[in-house]
Each structure stands twice: as structure tokens, then as C-alpha cells.
Amino acid sequence: MPEGFFIGSFEVRYYGIILMLGAVAGAFLASREAKRRGHNPEIVWDLMIYLLIGGIIGARLWHILTPPPSSGITAAWYFTHPLDALNIRKGGLGIPGAVIGGAIVLYFYTRKHHLNFAEWADIAAPGLALGQAIGRWGNYVNQELYGAPTNLPWKIYIDPRHRLAGFVNAEYYHPLFLYESIWNLGNMFLLLWISRRYADRLINGDIFLIYLIVYSIGRFMLDFLRLDASLVGGININQTFMAVIAVSAAVGLFLRHRQGTKLG
């Protein structure tokens, strides 16, 4: 499958189109959640552009600091070649950084407009999961984010030019992008269900914490199948970070309810 098409001399990548579709779908769901909670849904669309900018910057920084071995580029290379660091097409984006960047933007936006950050993080969480579920299909177009070789019925074929070193003779692999897409979609439905079923028991920020727990557990488990893990000091940095986030969010969720904390 081609990775894009040209409009005149301008190349349009399917990956970018899919990411934007995910962002718009996520924003639409967030606007519905905002309206359901009694807020102006137009705030979501005003916020969307800032979240995209913050998310892209954060995602790119995460990739620069934790490049996968297959890229053949180290973090040190990016620091000495700043133009390559700015070139998103040369390298990639890291979702942990996108979430962090988006959360930072959301914090300052809500502070400026006198909104409750924790509540708006809850509003955004299901849409974020939906956007990730859709966005992961961009990895399918680029033939990336696949796992170990497999002969399972749902295996995917990877072109030789996209195969990692040491696996050139293996044709079929685990579709990690699909696993994560399904996991994120399930996370979205779970968050929507919990936000309605337990509305009288939730504290602002709970839905976002649950999002962090569920998403992080999924990423942690799927990284066992990943062939191209980003290593820092010999440690799988993404998997380790996901473990820390899942445990921290779970402990935070437990303590705030045990102590009966009320936040806004």
C-alpha cells in the first residue's frame, strides 16, 4: 500500500490524515462529554489546536530522547543535528510524550480560563483513547509497530524493506498496532461506562487516572512482543515508564478515595 499521494508537488501522507481523523474524532467525543457535564462544547474545539501543538512537540521530544534502535539514530545525534530533530518525517513520534505535552497544555489552558483542570482531563480522556485507537492505523499504513514473527490467523505481511535487521526472512508478524488500537477502543468504552455508572462516586480526575492505568497496562504488556524497543541504559524505557505510570495512577486513585478527598 502506498504511504501517500501527491497534490501537485506536495506530498500528502496517509499517516497524517489518519492522525488528524483520530484527533477530530477524539475532539468530537470530548465535546459531547463536555456538553453532558454542562459545559460549553465549543471550548473543546478552541482547545484542540493547542493540544495538537503540545502533543506533537511532546511526542517528538519523547522520540528524540528515546529513539528505537532500528532508526540508526541516537539521542546524541539529534542534539548535534537540530534540523533532523525538527524533521518529523525523519524519525517518529512517541505517544507517552504526546500525552505529557497535551496534559501540560491543558493545565495552562484551564488555569488561564479559570476551568477545573482535573474535570477537563476527565472530559478529554475518552476522546484521547478514541484518537489513539484511530491513530494507530497510521502505523499499519507505514508498516511499522509490528511484533514478533507469527503464524496466527490474524498475522500481517511486512514488506522486506520494512523488516527489521535479523528478521528479513520472516514474512508475517503480530499486528501490534491492531492490538493497541483494540485496547484503546476498549479503554474508551470503559471510561464512558464508568463515568456514567459511578457518576455519584467519582472525584474529578478519576477518569483520567483510570485512563492512565488501563492504557499503561496495555502498553506494558504489548511491549513484550515488540522487536524494536527503545533502550536507555539497557532498559526498555517505554515499558518501564508505563509500569511506573500504571502503579502511580493506581496508588493515587486508591488513596484519594480512601482518604475521601474532594477535588473541585
PDB file of C-alpha atoms in Angstrom:
ATOM      1  CA  MET A   1       0.000   0.000   0.000  1.00  0.00           C
ATOM      2  CA  PRO A   2       1.412   3.450  -0.870  1.00  0.00           C
ATOM      3  CA  GLU A   3       2.228   5.678   2.090  1.00  0.00           C
ATOM      4  CA  GLY A   4       0.757   8.779   0.494  1.00  0.00           C
ATOM      5  CA  PHE A   5      -0.084  10.675  -2.664  1.00  0.00           C
ATOM      6  CA  PHE A   6       0.863  13.923  -4.365  1.00  0.00           C
ATOM      7  CA  ILE A   7      -1.214  17.034  -4.971  1.00  0.00           C
ATOM      8  CA  GLY A   8       0.964  18.766  -7.494  1.00  0.00           C
ATOM      9  CA  SER A   9       4.423  18.723  -5.916  1.00  0.00           C
ATOM     10  CA  PHE A  10       3.042  18.461  -2.369  1.00  0.00           C
ATOM     11  CA  GLU A  11       3.075  15.001  -0.793  1.00  0.00           C
ATOM     12  CA  VAL A  12       0.177  14.061   1.476  1.00  0.00           C
ATOM     13  CA  ARG A  13       0.861  11.167   3.829  1.00  0.00           C
ATOM     14  CA  TYR A  14      -1.926   8.782   4.791  1.00  0.00           C
ATOM     15  CA  TYR A  15      -0.337   8.623   8.237  1.00  0.00           C
ATOM     16  CA  GLY A  16      -1.001  12.318   8.775  1.00  0.00           C
ATOM     17  CA  ILE A  17      -4.566  12.037   7.503  1.00  0.00           C
ATOM     18  CA  ILE A  18      -5.289   9.173   9.885  1.00  0.00           C
ATOM     19  CA  LEU A  19      -3.799  11.082  12.820  1.00  0.00           C
ATOM     20  CA  MET A  20      -5.991  14.078  12.045  1.00  0.00           C
ATOM     21  CA  LEU A  21      -9.076  11.865  11.755  1.00  0.00           C
ATOM     22  CA  GLY A  22      -8.247  10.476  15.182  1.00  0.00           C
ATOM     23  CA  ALA A  23      -7.815  13.969  16.612  1.00  0.00           C
ATOM     24  CA  VAL A  24     -11.125  15.198  15.180  1.00  0.00           C
ATOM     25  CA  ALA A  25     -12.993  12.089  16.355  1.00  0.00           C
ATOM     26  CA  GLY A  26     -11.483  12.455  19.819  1.00  0.00           C
ATOM     27  CA  ALA A  27     -12.408  16.142  19.955  1.00  0.00           C
ATOM     28  CA  PHE A  28     -15.969  15.366  18.873  1.00  0.00           C
ATOM     29  CA  LEU A  29     -16.345  12.813  21.660  1.00  0.00           C
ATOM     30  CA  ALA A  30     -14.829  15.252  24.164  1.00  0.00           C
ATOM     31  CA  SER A  31     -17.267  17.961  23.054  1.00  0.00           C
ATOM     32  CA  ARG A  32     -20.158  15.560  23.708  1.00  0.00           C
ATOM     33  CA  GLU A  33     -18.763  14.785  27.133  1.00  0.00           C
ATOM     34  CA  ALA A  34     -18.346  18.482  27.891  1.00  0.00           C
ATOM     35  CA  LYS A  35     -21.965  19.149  26.929  1.00  0.00           C
ATOM     36  CA  ARG A  36     -23.157  16.221  29.034  1.00  0.00           C
ATOM     37  CA  ARG A  37     -21.377  17.729  32.034  1.00  0.00           C
ATOM     38  CA  GLY A  38     -22.953  21.118  31.453  1.00  0.00           C
ATOM     39  CA  HIS A  39     -20.009  22.861  29.793  1.00  0.00           C
ATOM     40  CA  ASN A  40     -19.776  24.736  26.522  1.00  0.00           C
ATOM     41  CA  PRO A  41     -18.614  22.176  23.908  1.00  0.00           C
ATOM     42  CA  GLU A  42     -17.001  24.950  21.859  1.00  0.00           C
ATOM     43  CA  ILE A  43     -14.249  25.042  24.479  1.00  0.00           C
ATOM     44  CA  VAL A  44     -13.049  21.682  23.157  1.00  0.00           C
ATOM     45  CA  TRP A  45     -12.681  22.947  19.608  1.00  0.00           C
ATOM     46  CA  ASP A  46     -10.901  26.075  20.830  1.00  0.00           C
ATOM     47  CA  LEU A  47      -8.576  23.905  22.891  1.00  0.00           C
ATOM     48  CA  MET A  48      -7.950  21.331  20.159  1.00  0.00           C
ATOM     49  CA  ILE A  49      -5.331  23.265  18.202  1.00  0.00           C
ATOM     50  CA  TYR A  50      -3.308  23.959  21.354  1.00  0.00           C
ATOM     51  CA  LEU A  51      -3.489  20.309  22.387  1.00  0.00           C
ATOM     52  CA  LEU A  52      -2.326  19.229  18.930  1.00  0.00           C
ATOM     53  CA  ILE A  53       0.659  21.565  19.085  1.00  0.00           C
ATOM     54  CA  GLY A  54       1.571  20.493  22.616  1.00  0.00           C
ATOM     55  CA  GLY A  55       1.031  16.841  21.788  1.00  0.00           C
ATOM     56  CA  ILE A  56       3.190  16.926  18.657  1.00  0.00           C
ATOM     57  CA  ILE A  57       6.014  18.757  20.437  1.00  0.00           C
ATOM     58  CA  GLY A  58       5.867  16.338  23.351  1.00  0.00           C
ATOM     59  CA  ALA A  59       5.675  13.310  21.056  1.00  0.00           C
ATOM     60  CA  ARG A  60       8.665  14.466  19.028  1.00  0.00           C
ATOM     61  CA  LEU A  61      10.735  15.212  22.136  1.00  0.00           C
ATOM     62  CA  TRP A  62       9.952  11.754  23.511  1.00  0.00           C
ATOM     63  CA  HIS A  63      11.118  10.160  20.262  1.00  0.00           C
ATOM     64  CA  ILE A  64      14.289  12.268  20.216  1.00  0.00           C
ATOM     65  CA  LEU A  65      15.147  11.225  23.762  1.00  0.00           C
ATOM     66  CA  THR A  66      14.207   7.552  23.241  1.00  0.00           C
ATOM     67  CA  PRO A  67      14.819   6.662  19.574  1.00  0.00           C
ATOM     68  CA  PRO A  68      14.317   2.968  18.656  1.00  0.00           C
ATOM     69  CA  PRO A  69      17.465   1.034  17.670  1.00  0.00           C
ATOM     70  CA  SER A  70      16.183   0.431  14.124  1.00  0.00           C
ATOM     71  CA  SER A  71      16.292   4.146  13.371  1.00  0.00           C
ATOM     72  CA  GLY A  72      20.076   4.028  13.479  1.00  0.00           C
ATOM     73  CA  ILE A  73      19.969   7.422  15.197  1.00  0.00           C
ATOM     74  CA  THR A  74      20.764   8.177  18.819  1.00  0.00           C
ATOM     75  CA  ALA A  75      19.572  10.978  21.056  1.00  0.00           C
ATOM     76  CA  ALA A  76      23.074  12.457  20.847  1.00  0.00           C
ATOM     77  CA  TRP A  77      22.715  12.683  17.055  1.00  0.00           C
ATOM     78  CA  TYR A  78      19.593  14.804  17.359  1.00  0.00           C
ATOM     79  CA  PHE A  79      21.296  17.182  19.772  1.00  0.00           C
ATOM     80  CA  THR A  80      24.058  17.788  17.247  1.00  0.00           C
ATOM     81  CA  HIS A  81      21.708  17.843  14.224  1.00  0.00           C
ATOM     82  CA  PRO A  82      18.803  20.082  15.282  1.00  0.00           C
ATOM     83  CA  LEU A  83      17.289  20.196  11.786  1.00  0.00           C
ATOM     84  CA  ASP A  84      16.825  16.430  11.891  1.00  0.00           C
ATOM     85  CA  ALA A  85      15.185  16.814  15.282  1.00  0.00           C
ATOM     86  CA  LEU A  86      12.626  19.147  13.734  1.00  0.00           C
ATOM     87  CA  ASN A  87      12.011  16.862  10.753  1.00  0.00           C
ATOM     88  CA  ILE A  88       9.117  14.669  11.926  1.00  0.00           C
ATOM     89  CA  ARG A  89       9.319  12.587   8.750  1.00  0.00           C
ATOM     90  CA  LYS A  90      12.833  11.553   9.705  1.00  0.00           C
ATOM     91  CA  GLY A  91      12.085   9.521  12.777  1.00  0.00           C
ATOM     92  CA  GLY A  92       8.758   9.491  14.518  1.00  0.00           C
ATOM     93  CA  LEU A  93       6.535  10.409  17.416  1.00  0.00           C
ATOM     94  CA  GLY A  94       6.193   8.897  20.876  1.00  0.00           C
ATOM     95  CA  ILE A  95       2.723   8.628  22.415  1.00  0.00           C
ATOM     96  CA  PRO A  96       3.913   8.996  26.050  1.00  0.00           C
ATOM     97  CA  GLY A  97       5.353  12.372  25.108  1.00  0.00           C
ATOM     98  CA  ALA A  98       2.139  13.332  23.303  1.00  0.00           C
ATOM     99  CA  VAL A  99       0.074  12.657  26.448  1.00  0.00           C
ATOM    100  CA  ILE A 100       2.520  14.582  28.625  1.00  0.00           C
ATOM    101  CA  GLY A 101       2.641  17.525  26.201  1.00  0.00           C
ATOM    102  CA  GLY A 102      -1.139  17.598  25.900  1.00  0.00           C
ATOM    103  CA  ALA A 103      -1.584  17.458  29.679  1.00  0.00           C
ATOM    104  CA  ILE A 104       0.789  20.400  30.159  1.00  0.00           C
ATOM    105  CA  VAL A 105      -1.104  22.463  27.577  1.00  0.00           C
ATOM    106  CA  LEU A 106      -4.425  21.528  29.164  1.00  0.00           C
ATOM    107  CA  TYR A 107      -3.161  22.600  32.588  1.00  0.00           C
ATOM    108  CA  PHE A 108      -2.129  26.071  31.429  1.00  0.00           C
ATOM    109  CA  TYR A 109      -5.261  26.489  29.292  1.00  0.00           C
ATOM    110  CA  THR A 110      -7.593  25.636  32.165  1.00  0.00           C
ATOM    111  CA  ARG A 111      -5.621  27.838  34.525  1.00  0.00           C
ATOM    112  CA  LYS A 112      -5.832  30.787  32.159  1.00  0.00           C
ATOM    113  CA  HIS A 113      -9.568  30.348  31.587  1.00  0.00           C
ATOM    114  CA  HIS A 114     -10.396  29.513  35.231  1.00  0.00           C
ATOM    115  CA  LEU A 115     -11.535  25.969  34.472  1.00  0.00           C
ATOM    116  CA  ASN A 116     -11.086  22.860  36.596  1.00  0.00           C
ATOM    117  CA  PHE A 117      -8.070  21.003  35.211  1.00  0.00           C
ATOM    118  CA  ALA A 118      -8.993  17.634  36.740  1.00  0.00           C
ATOM    119  CA  GLU A 119     -12.528  17.759  35.364  1.00  0.00           C
ATOM    120  CA  TRP A 120     -11.360  18.699  31.889  1.00  0.00           C
ATOM    121  CA  ALA A 121      -8.777  15.930  31.982  1.00  0.00           C
ATOM    122  CA  ASP A 122     -11.709  13.581  32.630  1.00  0.00           C
ATOM    123  CA  ILE A 123     -13.627  15.104  29.725  1.00  0.00           C
ATOM    124  CA  ALA A 124     -10.654  14.621  27.414  1.00  0.00           C
ATOM    125  CA  ALA A 125      -9.707  11.074  28.471  1.00  0.00           C
ATOM    126  CA  PRO A 126     -12.277   9.017  26.477  1.00  0.00           C
ATOM    127  CA  GLY A 127     -11.626  11.136  23.378  1.00  0.00           C
ATOM    128  CA  LEU A 128      -7.895  10.673  23.845  1.00  0.00           C
ATOM    129  CA  ALA A 129      -8.337   6.903  23.913  1.00  0.00           C
ATOM    130  CA  LEU A 130     -10.501   7.062  20.775  1.00  0.00           C
ATOM    131  CA  GLY A 131      -7.954   9.234  18.979  1.00  0.00           C
ATOM    132  CA  GLN A 132      -5.217   6.749  19.821  1.00  0.00           C
ATOM    133  CA  ALA A 133      -7.330   3.830  18.613  1.00  0.00           C
ATOM    134  CA  ILE A 134      -7.789   5.506  15.229  1.00  0.00           C
ATOM    135  CA  GLY A 135      -4.296   6.956  15.014  1.00  0.00           C
ATOM    136  CA  ARG A 136      -2.635   3.555  15.426  1.00  0.00           C
ATOM    137  CA  TRP A 137      -3.892   2.618  11.960  1.00  0.00           C
ATOM    138  CA  GLY A 138      -1.351   5.070  10.619  1.00  0.00           C
ATOM    139  CA  ASN A 139       1.262   2.545  11.737  1.00  0.00           C
ATOM    140  CA  TYR A 140      -0.432  -0.042   9.532  1.00  0.00           C
ATOM    141  CA  VAL A 141      -0.091   2.219   6.503  1.00  0.00           C
ATOM    142  CA  ASN A 142       3.594   2.742   7.259  1.00  0.00           C
ATOM    143  CA  GLN A 143       4.140  -0.960   8.044  1.00  0.00           C
ATOM    144  CA  GLU A 144       5.544  -0.211  11.481  1.00  0.00           C
ATOM    145  CA  LEU A 145       4.700  -1.134  15.065  1.00  0.00           C
ATOM    146  CA  TYR A 146       4.562  -4.844  14.429  1.00  0.00           C
ATOM    147  CA  GLY A 147       5.588  -7.542  16.862  1.00  0.00           C
ATOM    148  CA  ALA A 148       7.419 -10.833  16.757  1.00  0.00           C
ATOM    149  CA  PRO A 149       7.010 -13.206  13.798  1.00  0.00           C
ATOM    150  CA  THR A 150       3.874 -15.353  13.997  1.00  0.00           C
ATOM    151  CA  ASN A 151       1.676 -17.724  12.023  1.00  0.00           C
ATOM    152  CA  LEU A 152      -1.551 -16.795  13.810  1.00  0.00           C
ATOM    153  CA  PRO A 153      -4.618 -16.302  11.537  1.00  0.00           C
ATOM    154  CA  TRP A 154      -4.543 -12.519  12.037  1.00  0.00           C
ATOM    155  CA  LYS A 155      -0.854 -12.180  11.151  1.00  0.00           C
ATOM    156  CA  ILE A 156       0.183  -9.319   8.873  1.00  0.00           C
ATOM    157  CA  TYR A 157       2.622  -9.329   5.992  1.00  0.00           C
ATOM    158  CA  ILE A 158       5.522  -6.887   6.174  1.00  0.00           C
ATOM    159  CA  ASP A 159       7.387  -5.879   3.021  1.00  0.00           C
ATOM    160  CA  PRO A 160      11.108  -6.767   3.063  1.00  0.00           C
ATOM    161  CA  ARG A 161      12.113  -3.092   3.071  1.00  0.00           C
ATOM    162  CA  HIS A 162      10.206  -2.546   6.317  1.00  0.00           C
ATOM    163  CA  ARG A 163      11.565  -5.591   8.140  1.00  0.00           C
ATOM    164  CA  LEU A 164      13.992  -5.166  10.996  1.00  0.00           C
ATOM    165  CA  ALA A 165      17.546  -6.416  10.817  1.00  0.00           C
ATOM    166  CA  GLY A 166      17.680 -10.065  11.771  1.00  0.00           C
ATOM    167  CA  PHE A 167      14.128 -10.731  10.562  1.00  0.00           C
ATOM    168  CA  VAL A 168      14.478 -10.296   6.813  1.00  0.00           C
ATOM    169  CA  ASN A 169      13.380 -13.888   6.181  1.00  0.00           C
ATOM    170  CA  ALA A 170      10.246 -13.654   8.329  1.00  0.00           C
ATOM    171  CA  GLU A 171       7.195 -12.548   6.335  1.00  0.00           C
ATOM    172  CA  TYR A 172       4.379 -12.447   8.901  1.00  0.00           C
ATOM    173  CA  TYR A 173       4.224 -10.681  12.276  1.00  0.00           C
ATOM    174  CA  HIS A 174       1.981  -9.821  15.201  1.00  0.00           C
ATOM    175  CA  PRO A 175      -0.056  -6.672  14.342  1.00  0.00           C
ATOM    176  CA  LEU A 176       0.850  -4.701  17.464  1.00  0.00           C
ATOM    177  CA  PHE A 177      -0.825  -1.612  16.047  1.00  0.00           C
ATOM    178  CA  LEU A 178      -4.109  -3.567  15.884  1.00  0.00           C
ATOM    179  CA  TYR A 179      -3.753  -4.941  19.400  1.00  0.00           C
ATOM    180  CA  GLU A 180      -3.163  -1.464  20.773  1.00  0.00           C
ATOM    181  CA  SER A 181      -5.974   0.024  18.696  1.00  0.00           C
ATOM    182  CA  ILE A 182      -8.435  -2.522  20.094  1.00  0.00           C
ATOM    183  CA  TRP A 183      -7.109  -1.983  23.622  1.00  0.00           C
ATOM    184  CA  ASN A 184      -7.547   1.785  23.311  1.00  0.00           C
ATOM    185  CA  LEU A 185     -11.049   1.382  21.930  1.00  0.00           C
ATOM    186  CA  GLY A 186     -11.921  -0.837  24.869  1.00  0.00           C
ATOM    187  CA  ASN A 187     -10.421   1.770  27.190  1.00  0.00           C
ATOM    188  CA  MET A 188     -12.695   4.412  25.671  1.00  0.00           C
ATOM    189  CA  PHE A 189     -15.842   2.339  26.251  1.00  0.00           C
ATOM    190  CA  LEU A 190     -14.715   1.515  29.783  1.00  0.00           C
ATOM    191  CA  LEU A 191     -14.166   5.178  30.634  1.00  0.00           C
ATOM    192  CA  LEU A 192     -17.543   6.193  29.201  1.00  0.00           C
ATOM    193  CA  TRP A 193     -19.281   3.424  31.140  1.00  0.00           C
ATOM    194  CA  ILE A 194     -17.559   4.202  34.443  1.00  0.00           C
ATOM    195  CA  SER A 195     -18.232   7.930  34.087  1.00  0.00           C
ATOM    196  CA  ARG A 196     -21.963   7.181  33.879  1.00  0.00           C
ATOM    197  CA  ARG A 197     -22.331   4.120  36.094  1.00  0.00           C
ATOM    198  CA  TYR A 198     -20.399   5.584  39.030  1.00  0.00           C
ATOM    199  CA  ALA A 199     -21.001   9.297  38.471  1.00  0.00           C
ATOM    200  CA  ASP A 200     -22.092   9.808  42.099  1.00  0.00           C
ATOM    201  CA  ARG A 201     -18.885   8.267  43.475  1.00  0.00           C
ATOM    202  CA  LEU A 202     -16.269   9.752  41.176  1.00  0.00           C
ATOM    203  CA  ILE A 203     -13.916  12.578  42.059  1.00  0.00           C
ATOM    204  CA  ASN A 204     -12.683  14.967  39.384  1.00  0.00           C
ATOM    205  CA  GLY A 205      -9.583  13.410  37.878  1.00  0.00           C
ATOM    206  CA  ASP A 206     -10.630   9.788  38.468  1.00  0.00           C
ATOM    207  CA  ILE A 207     -11.474   9.099  34.827  1.00  0.00           C
ATOM    208  CA  PHE A 208      -8.098  10.398  33.687  1.00  0.00           C
ATOM    209  CA  LEU A 209      -6.332   8.263  36.302  1.00  0.00           C
ATOM    210  CA  ILE A 210      -8.246   5.195  35.124  1.00  0.00           C
ATOM    211  CA  TYR A 211      -7.270   6.041  31.543  1.00  0.00           C
ATOM    212  CA  LEU A 212      -3.612   6.134  32.622  1.00  0.00           C
ATOM    213  CA  ILE A 213      -3.898   2.797  34.427  1.00  0.00           C
ATOM    214  CA  VAL A 214      -5.615   0.938  31.583  1.00  0.00           C
ATOM    215  CA  TYR A 215      -3.549   2.422  28.765  1.00  0.00           C
ATOM    216  CA  SER A 216      -0.266   1.880  30.603  1.00  0.00           C
ATOM    217  CA  ILE A 217      -1.059  -1.753  31.399  1.00  0.00           C
ATOM    218  CA  GLY A 218      -1.838  -2.391  27.743  1.00  0.00           C
ATOM    219  CA  ARG A 219       1.374  -0.770  26.522  1.00  0.00           C
ATOM    220  CA  PHE A 220       3.405  -2.595  29.154  1.00  0.00           C
ATOM    221  CA  MET A 221       2.070  -5.995  28.096  1.00  0.00           C
ATOM    222  CA  LEU A 222       2.348  -5.353  24.348  1.00  0.00           C
ATOM    223  CA  ASP A 223       5.983  -4.304  24.653  1.00  0.00           C
ATOM    224  CA  PHE A 224       6.878  -7.932  25.404  1.00  0.00           C
ATOM    225  CA  LEU A 225       6.100  -8.610  21.727  1.00  0.00           C
ATOM    226  CA  ARG A 226       7.912  -5.567  20.393  1.00  0.00           C
ATOM    227  CA  LEU A 227      11.085  -6.160  18.404  1.00  0.00           C
ATOM    228  CA  ASP A 228      12.290  -2.573  18.329  1.00  0.00           C
ATOM    229  CA  ALA A 229      12.108  -1.414  21.931  1.00  0.00           C
ATOM    230  CA  SER A 230      13.701   1.916  22.831  1.00  0.00           C
ATOM    231  CA  LEU A 231      16.519   1.254  25.272  1.00  0.00           C
ATOM    232  CA  VAL A 232      18.062   3.707  27.720  1.00  0.00           C
ATOM    233  CA  GLY A 233      20.913   2.258  29.732  1.00  0.00           C
ATOM    234  CA  GLY A 234      19.862  -1.198  28.576  1.00  0.00           C
ATOM    235  CA  ILE A 235      16.336  -0.724  29.968  1.00  0.00           C
ATOM    236  CA  ASN A 236      13.172  -0.712  27.869  1.00  0.00           C
ATOM    237  CA  ILE A 237      12.289   2.890  28.677  1.00  0.00           C
ATOM    238  CA  ASN A 238       8.729   2.829  27.352  1.00  0.00           C
ATOM    239  CA  GLN A 239       7.798  -0.358  29.190  1.00  0.00           C
ATOM    240  CA  THR A 240       9.427   0.847  32.410  1.00  0.00           C
ATOM    241  CA  PHE A 241       7.730   4.227  32.165  1.00  0.00           C
ATOM    242  CA  MET A 242       4.349   2.565  31.582  1.00  0.00           C
ATOM    243  CA  ALA A 243       4.832   0.400  34.687  1.00  0.00           C
ATOM    244  CA  VAL A 244       5.650   3.450  36.797  1.00  0.00           C
ATOM    245  CA  ILE A 245       2.632   5.379  35.466  1.00  0.00           C
ATOM    246  CA  ALA A 246       0.214   2.475  35.968  1.00  0.00           C
ATOM    247  CA  VAL A 247       1.328   1.887  39.559  1.00  0.00           C
ATOM    248  CA  SER A 248       1.435   5.592  40.413  1.00  0.00           C
ATOM    249  CA  ALA A 249      -2.037   6.253  38.968  1.00  0.00           C
ATOM    250  CA  ALA A 250      -3.481   3.196  40.736  1.00  0.00           C
ATOM    251  CA  VAL A 251      -1.990   4.237  44.080  1.00  0.00           C
ATOM    252  CA  GLY A 252      -3.236   7.787  43.580  1.00  0.00           C
ATOM    253  CA  LEU A 253      -6.742   6.577  42.740  1.00  0.00           C
ATOM    254  CA  PHE A 254      -6.800   4.320  45.796  1.00  0.00           C
ATOM    255  CA  LEU A 255      -5.503   6.936  48.222  1.00  0.00           C
ATOM    256  CA  ARG A 256      -7.780   9.753  47.127  1.00  0.00           C
ATOM    257  CA  HIS A 257     -10.864   7.575  47.687  1.00  0.00           C
ATOM    258  CA  ARG A 258      -9.568   6.032  50.863  1.00  0.00           C
ATOM    259  CA  GLN A 259      -8.990   9.482  52.280  1.00  0.00           C
ATOM    260  CA  GLY A 260     -12.269  10.798  50.901  1.00  0.00           C
ATOM    261  CA  THR A 261     -10.528  13.596  49.028  1.00  0.00           C
ATOM    262  CA  LYS A 262     -12.778  16.004  47.176  1.00  0.00           C
ATOM    263  CA  LEU A 263     -11.138  17.949  44.399  1.00  0.00           C
ATOM    264  CA  GLY A 264     -13.360  20.551  42.844  1.00  0.00           C
TER     265      GLY A 264
END
